[in-house]
Amino acid sequence: MKQPGVFLNEAKIRARVAEMGAQIRKDSGPDTPVHLIAVLKGAFIFLADLARAIPGPVSLDFISVSSYAGKSSSGEVRLLKDLDRSIEGRAVIIVEDIVDTGLTLAYLQEILRARDPKSVKTACLLSKPSRRKIEVPVEYIGFTIDDRFVVGYGLDYDEQYRQLPYIGVMDGD
Ligand code: 5GP
């Protein structure tokens, strides 16, 4: 099977994730527990690295959604796996692999805000602003990229390539 070409290498990702973790702790205050909510499956590797880059108290949980474009351009998002624990009163950070149209994130922010957390922020590794269909706030962005289909570091193409240690692009893309 052909290996995707390197788009962002391991060293760049590691350095940026370290910066993001430090910034999250700085913004949250030294003793505030940060509750990370990773969006499965794409965010699992980013979560593992980001969680270890945030000094001080961190807890985490997982949520899973499936997004599919409906007949309207607004798309639809479905909850596949809910959180295990309540987020009431917690400083929540949604951990997402990539924000594309923004529809998934807008849905997640809405349902999580309704559960009375202390705050809801978002950290995404990648953002493709040219693809947005809905304005959605993202406090921490790893890398802003053009409209290219990327794989690796948790991101798949037909469930392949998630385990790649770097972010890659397929040939011809
Ligand atoms: P959105 O709701 O923002 O359009 O979709 C976000 C989701 O679409 C991401 O969590 C990811 O699963 C998928 N996605 C968007 N762009 C890419 C991409 O370039 N590569 C991969 N592998 N998935 C993507």
CSV table of N, CA, C and O in Angstrom, one decimal, residues 88-169:
chain,number,residue,atom,x,y,z
A,88,GLU,N,-21.1,19.0,34.5
A,88,GLU,CA,-21.6,20.2,35.2
A,88,GLU,C,-20.5,20.8,36.1
A,88,GLU,O,-19.8,20.1,36.8
A,89,GLY,N,-20.3,22.1,35.9
A,89,GLY,CA,-19.3,22.8,36.7
A,89,GLY,C,-17.9,22.7,36.2
A,89,GLY,O,-16.9,23.2,36.8
A,90,ARG,N,-17.6,21.9,35.2
A,90,ARG,CA,-16.2,21.6,34.8
A,90,ARG,C,-15.8,22.6,33.7
A,90,ARG,O,-16.6,23.1,32.9
A,91,ALA,N,-14.4,22.8,33.7
A,91,ALA,CA,-13.8,23.6,32.6
A,91,ALA,C,-13.5,22.6,31.5
A,91,ALA,O,-12.5,21.9,31.5
A,92,VAL,N,-14.4,22.6,30.5
A,92,VAL,CA,-14.3,21.6,29.4
A,92,VAL,C,-13.5,22.1,28.2
A,92,VAL,O,-13.7,23.3,27.8
A,93,ILE,N,-12.7,21.3,27.7
A,93,ILE,CA,-12.1,21.6,26.4
A,93,ILE,C,-12.4,20.4,25.4
A,93,ILE,O,-12.0,19.3,25.7
A,94,ILE,N,-13.1,20.7,24.3
A,94,ILE,CA,-13.4,19.8,23.3
A,94,ILE,C,-12.1,19.6,22.5
A,94,ILE,O,-11.4,20.6,22.1
A,95,VAL,N,-11.7,18.3,22.3
A,95,VAL,CA,-10.5,18.0,21.6
A,95,VAL,C,-10.8,17.4,20.2
A,95,VAL,O,-11.3,16.3,20.2
A,96,GLU,N,-10.6,18.1,19.2
A,96,GLU,CA,-11.0,17.7,17.8
A,96,GLU,C,-9.8,17.5,16.9
A,96,GLU,O,-8.8,18.2,17.1
A,97,ASP,N,-9.9,16.6,16.0
A,97,ASP,CA,-8.8,16.4,15.0
A,97,ASP,C,-8.7,17.6,14.0
A,97,ASP,O,-7.7,18.2,13.9
A,98,ILE,N,-9.9,17.8,13.4
A,98,ILE,CA,-9.9,18.8,12.3
A,98,ILE,C,-11.2,19.5,12.2
A,98,ILE,O,-12.3,18.8,12.4
A,99,VAL,N,-11.2,20.8,12.0
A,99,VAL,CA,-12.5,21.5,11.8
A,99,VAL,C,-12.6,21.9,10.4
A,99,VAL,O,-11.7,22.6,9.8
A,100,ASP,N,-13.6,21.3,9.7
A,100,ASP,CA,-13.7,21.5,8.3
A,100,ASP,C,-14.9,22.4,8.0
A,100,ASP,O,-14.8,23.6,8.0
A,101,THR,N,-16.1,21.9,7.8
A,101,THR,CA,-17.3,22.8,7.6
A,101,THR,C,-17.7,23.5,9.0
A,101,THR,O,-18.3,24.5,9.0
A,102,GLY,N,-17.3,22.8,10.1
A,102,GLY,CA,-17.6,23.4,11.4
A,102,GLY,C,-19.0,22.8,12.0
A,102,GLY,O,-19.3,23.1,13.1
A,103,LEU,N,-19.6,22.0,11.2
A,103,LEU,CA,-21.0,21.5,11.6
A,103,LEU,C,-20.9,20.6,12.8
A,103,LEU,O,-21.7,20.6,13.7
A,104,THR,N,-19.9,19.7,12.8
A,104,THR,CA,-19.7,18.8,13.9
A,104,THR,C,-19.5,19.5,15.2
A,104,THR,O,-20.1,19.3,16.2
A,105,LEU,N,-18.5,20.4,15.1
A,105,LEU,CA,-18.1,21.2,16.3
A,105,LEU,C,-19.3,22.1,16.8
A,105,LEU,O,-19.5,22.2,18.0
A,106,ALA,N,-20.0,22.7,15.9
A,106,ALA,CA,-21.1,23.5,16.3
A,106,ALA,C,-22.2,22.7,17.1
A,106,ALA,O,-22.7,23.1,18.1
A,107,TYR,N,-22.4,21.5,16.6
A,107,TYR,CA,-23.4,20.6,17.3
A,107,TYR,C,-22.8,20.2,18.7
A,107,TYR,O,-23.6,20.3,19.7
A,108,LEU,N,-21.6,19.8,18.7
A,108,LEU,CA,-21.0,19.4,20.0
A,108,LEU,C,-21.0,20.6,21.0
A,108,LEU,O,-21.3,20.4,22.2
A,109,GLN,N,-20.6,21.7,20.6
A,109,GLN,CA,-20.6,22.9,21.5
A,109,GLN,C,-22.0,23.1,22.0
A,109,GLN,O,-22.2,23.4,23.2
A,110,GLU,N,-23.0,23.0,21.2
A,110,GLU,CA,-24.4,23.3,21.6
A,110,GLU,C,-24.8,22.3,22.6
A,110,GLU,O,-25.4,22.6,23.7
A,111,ILE,N,-24.6,21.0,22.4
A,111,ILE,CA,-25.1,20.0,23.3
A,111,ILE,C,-24.3,20.0,24.6
A,111,ILE,O,-24.9,19.8,25.7
A,112,LEU,N,-23.0,20.3,24.6
A,112,LEU,CA,-22.3,20.4,25.8
A,112,LEU,C,-22.6,21.6,26.6
A,112,LEU,O,-22.7,21.5,27.9
A,113,ARG,N,-22.8,22.7,26.0
A,113,ARG,CA,-23.1,24.0,26.7
A,113,ARG,C,-24.4,23.8,27.5
A,113,ARG,O,-24.6,24.4,28.5
A,114,ALA,N,-25.3,23.0,27.0
A,114,ALA,CA,-26.6,22.8,27.6
A,114,ALA,C,-26.5,22.0,28.9
A,114,ALA,O,-27.5,21.9,29.6
A,115,ARG,N,-25.3,21.5,29.2
A,115,ARG,CA,-25.2,20.6,30.4
A,115,ARG,C,-24.5,21.4,31.6
A,115,ARG,O,-23.9,20.7,32.4
A,116,ASP,N,-24.5,22.7,31.5
A,116,ASP,CA,-24.0,23.5,32.6
A,116,ASP,C,-22.6,23.3,33.0
A,116,ASP,O,-22.3,23.3,34.2
A,117,PRO,N,-21.7,23.3,32.1
A,117,PRO,CA,-20.3,23.2,32.4
A,117,PRO,C,-19.9,24.6,32.9
A,117,PRO,O,-20.6,25.6,32.6
A,118,LYS,N,-18.7,24.8,33.5
A,118,LYS,CA,-18.2,26.1,33.9
A,118,LYS,C,-17.8,26.8,32.6
A,118,LYS,O,-18.1,28.0,32.5
A,119,SER,N,-17.2,26.2,31.7
A,119,SER,CA,-16.8,26.8,30.4
A,119,SER,C,-16.7,25.7,29.4
A,119,SER,O,-16.5,24.5,29.7
A,120,VAL,N,-16.8,26.1,28.1
A,120,VAL,CA,-16.5,25.2,27.0
A,120,VAL,C,-15.6,25.9,26.0
A,120,VAL,O,-15.9,26.9,25.5
A,121,LYS,N,-14.4,25.3,25.8
A,121,LYS,CA,-13.5,25.8,24.8
A,121,LYS,C,-13.2,24.6,23.9
A,121,LYS,O,-13.5,23.5,24.2
A,122,THR,N,-12.5,25.0,22.8
A,122,THR,CA,-12.2,23.9,21.8
A,122,THR,C,-10.7,24.0,21.4
A,122,THR,O,-10.2,25.1,21.2
A,123,ALA,N,-10.1,22.8,21.3
A,123,ALA,CA,-8.7,22.7,20.8
A,123,ALA,C,-8.8,21.8,19.6
A,123,ALA,O,-9.2,20.6,19.7
A,124,CYS,N,-8.4,22.3,18.4
A,124,CYS,CA,-8.3,21.4,17.3
A,124,CYS,C,-6.9,21.4,16.7
A,124,CYS,O,-6.2,22.4,16.8
A,125,LEU,N,-6.5,20.2,16.2
A,125,LEU,CA,-5.1,20.2,15.7
A,125,LEU,C,-5.1,20.9,14.4
A,125,LEU,O,-4.1,21.7,14.1
A,126,LEU,N,-6.1,20.7,13.5
A,126,LEU,CA,-6.1,21.3,12.2
A,126,LEU,C,-7.4,22.1,11.9
A,126,LEU,O,-8.4,21.7,12.4
A,127,SER,N,-7.3,23.1,11.1
A,127,SER,CA,-8.5,23.9,10.7
A,127,SER,C,-8.4,24.2,9.3
A,127,SER,O,-7.3,24.6,8.8
A,128,LYS,N,-9.5,24.0,8.6
A,128,LYS,CA,-9.6,24.4,7.1
A,128,LYS,C,-10.6,25.5,7.0
A,128,LYS,O,-11.8,25.2,6.7
A,129,PRO,N,-10.2,26.8,7.3
A,129,PRO,CA,-11.2,27.8,7.3
A,129,PRO,C,-11.9,28.1,6.0
A,129,PRO,O,-13.1,28.5,6.0
A,130,SER,N,-11.3,27.7,4.9
A,130,SER,CA,-11.9,27.9,3.6
A,130,SER,C,-13.2,27.1,3.3
A,130,SER,O,-13.9,27.3,2.4
A,131,ARG,N,-13.3,26.0,4.2
A,131,ARG,CA,-14.4,25.1,4.0
A,131,ARG,C,-15.6,25.4,5.0
A,131,ARG,O,-16.6,24.7,4.9
A,132,ARG,N,-15.5,26.4,5.8
A,132,ARG,CA,-16.5,26.6,6.8
A,132,ARG,C,-17.9,26.9,6.2
A,132,ARG,O,-18.0,27.7,5.3
A,133,LYS,N,-18.9,26.2,6.8
A,133,LYS,CA,-20.3,26.5,6.5
A,133,LYS,C,-20.9,27.3,7.6
A,133,LYS,O,-22.0,27.8,7.5
A,134,ILE,N,-20.3,27.2,8.8
A,134,ILE,CA,-20.9,27.8,10.0
A,134,ILE,C,-19.7,28.4,10.8
A,134,ILE,O,-18.7,27.7,10.9
A,135,GLU,N,-20.0,29.6,11.3
A,135,GLU,CA,-18.9,30.2,12.2
A,135,GLU,C,-19.0,29.5,13.5
A,135,GLU,O,-20.0,29.4,14.1
A,136,VAL,N,-17.8,29.1,13.9
A,136,VAL,CA,-17.8,28.4,15.2
A,136,VAL,C,-16.5,28.8,15.9
A,136,VAL,O,-15.4,28.8,15.3
A,137,PRO,N,-16.6,29.1,17.2
A,137,PRO,CA,-15.4,29.6,17.9
A,137,PRO,C,-14.4,28.4,18.2
A,137,PRO,O,-14.8,27.3,18.7
A,138,VAL,N,-13.1,28.6,17.9
A,138,VAL,CA,-12.1,27.6,18.2
A,138,VAL,C,-10.9,28.4,18.9
A,138,VAL,O,-10.2,29.2,18.3
A,139,GLU,N,-10.7,28.1,20.2
A,139,GLU,CA,-9.7,28.9,21.0
A,139,GLU,C,-8.3,28.5,20.7
A,139,GLU,O,-7.4,29.3,20.7
A,140,TYR,N,-8.1,27.2,20.4
A,140,TYR,CA,-6.7,26.7,20.2
A,140,TYR,C,-6.7,25.9,18.9
A,140,TYR,O,-7.4,24.9,18.7
A,141,ILE,N,-5.9,26.4,18.0
A,141,ILE,CA,-5.7,25.8,16.6
A,141,ILE,C,-4.3,25.4,16.5
A,141,ILE,O,-3.4,26.3,16.6
A,142,GLY,N,-4.0,24.1,16.1
A,142,GLY,CA,-2.6,23.7,15.9
A,142,GLY,C,-2.1,24.3,14.6
A,142,GLY,O,-1.1,25.1,14.6
A,143,PHE,N,-2.7,24.0,13.5
A,143,PHE,CA,-2.3,24.4,12.2
A,143,PHE,C,-3.5,24.8,11.4
A,143,PHE,O,-4.4,24.0,11.3
A,144,THR,N,-3.4,25.9,10.7
A,144,THR,CA,-4.4,26.3,9.7
A,144,THR,C,-3.9,25.8,8.3
A,144,THR,O,-2.8,26.1,7.9
A,145,ILE,N,-4.8,25.0,7.6
A,145,ILE,CA,-4.3,24.4,6.4
A,145,ILE,C,-5.3,24.8,5.2
A,145,ILE,O,-6.4,25.1,5.5
A,146,ASP,N,-4.8,24.6,4.0
A,146,ASP,CA,-5.7,24.8,2.8
A,146,ASP,C,-6.6,23.6,2.7
A,146,ASP,O,-6.5,22.6,3.5
A,147,ASP,N,-7.5,23.6,1.7
A,147,ASP,CA,-8.4,22.6,1.5
A,147,ASP,C,-7.8,21.4,0.9
A,147,ASP,O,-7.8,21.2,-0.3
A,148,ARG,N,-7.2,20.5,1.7
A,148,ARG,CA,-6.6,19.3,1.3
A,148,ARG,C,-7.0,18.2,2.2
A,148,ARG,O,-7.3,18.4,3.3
A,149,PHE,N,-7.1,17.0,1.6
A,149,PHE,CA,-7.6,15.8,2.5
A,149,PHE,C,-6.4,15.2,3.1
A,149,PHE,O,-5.5,14.7,2.5
A,150,VAL,N,-6.3,15.3,4.4
A,150,VAL,CA,-5.1,14.8,5.2
A,150,VAL,C,-5.5,13.5,6.0
A,150,VAL,O,-6.6,13.3,6.3
A,151,VAL,N,-4.4,12.8,6.2
A,151,VAL,CA,-4.6,11.5,6.9
A,151,VAL,C,-3.4,11.4,7.9
A,151,VAL,O,-2.5,12.2,7.9
A,152,GLY,N,-3.5,10.4,8.9
A,152,GLY,CA,-2.5,10.2,9.8
A,152,GLY,C,-2.7,10.9,11.1
A,152,GLY,O,-3.6,11.7,11.2
A,153,TYR,N,-1.9,10.5,12.1
A,153,TYR,CA,-2.0,11.1,13.5
A,153,TYR,C,-3.5,11.1,14.0
A,153,TYR,O,-4.0,12.0,14.5
A,154,GLY,N,-4.1,10.0,13.7
A,154,GLY,CA,-5.5,9.8,14.1
A,154,GLY,C,-6.5,9.9,13.0
A,154,GLY,O,-7.6,9.3,13.1
A,155,LEU,N,-6.2,10.6,12.0
A,155,LEU,CA,-7.1,10.8,10.8
A,155,LEU,C,-7.1,9.7,9.8
A,155,LEU,O,-6.0,9.2,9.5
A,156,ASP,N,-8.2,9.3,9.3
A,156,ASP,CA,-8.2,8.1,8.5
A,156,ASP,C,-8.7,8.5,7.0
A,156,ASP,O,-9.2,9.5,6.7
A,157,TYR,N,-8.4,7.5,6.2
A,157,TYR,CA,-9.1,7.4,4.9
A,157,TYR,C,-9.7,6.0,4.9
A,157,TYR,O,-8.9,5.0,4.8
A,158,ASP,N,-11.0,5.8,5.0
A,158,ASP,CA,-11.6,4.5,5.0
A,158,ASP,C,-11.0,3.6,6.1
A,158,ASP,O,-10.7,2.5,5.9
A,159,GLU,N,-10.8,4.2,7.3
A,159,GLU,CA,-10.2,3.5,8.5
A,159,GLU,C,-8.7,3.2,8.3
A,159,GLU,O,-8.2,2.5,9.2
A,160,GLN,N,-8.1,3.6,7.3
A,160,GLN,CA,-6.6,3.4,7.1
A,160,GLN,C,-5.9,4.6,7.5
A,160,GLN,O,-6.4,5.7,7.5
A,161,TYR,N,-4.6,4.4,7.8
A,161,TYR,CA,-3.6,5.5,8.1
A,161,TYR,C,-3.7,6.2,9.4
A,161,TYR,O,-2.9,7.1,9.7
A,162,ARG,N,-4.7,5.8,10.3
A,162,ARG,CA,-4.8,6.5,11.6
A,162,ARG,C,-3.5,6.4,12.4
A,162,ARG,O,-3.2,7.3,13.2
A,163,GLN,N,-2.7,5.4,12.2
A,163,GLN,CA,-1.6,5.1,13.0
A,163,GLN,C,-0.3,5.8,12.6
A,163,GLN,O,0.7,5.8,13.2
A,164,LEU,N,-0.4,6.5,11.4
A,164,LEU,CA,0.8,7.2,10.9
A,164,LEU,C,1.3,8.2,12.0
A,164,LEU,O,0.4,9.0,12.5
A,165,PRO,N,2.5,8.4,12.2
A,165,PRO,CA,3.0,9.3,13.2
A,165,PRO,C,3.0,10.8,12.7
A,165,PRO,O,3.2,11.7,13.5
A,166,TYR,N,2.8,11.0,11.4
A,166,TYR,CA,2.8,12.3,10.9
A,166,TYR,C,1.5,12.6,10.2
A,166,TYR,O,0.6,11.7,10.0
A,167,ILE,N,1.2,13.8,9.8
A,167,ILE,CA,0.1,14.2,8.9
A,167,ILE,C,0.5,14.1,7.5
A,167,ILE,O,1.5,14.7,7.1
A,168,GLY,N,-0.2,13.3,6.7
A,168,GLY,CA,0.1,13.1,5.3
A,168,GLY,C,-1.0,13.5,4.4
A,168,GLY,O,-2.1,13.7,4.8
A,169,VAL,N,-0.6,13.6,3.1
A,169,VAL,CA,-1.6,13.8,2.0
A,169,VAL,C,-1.4,12.7,1.0
A,169,VAL,O,-0.3,12.2,0.8
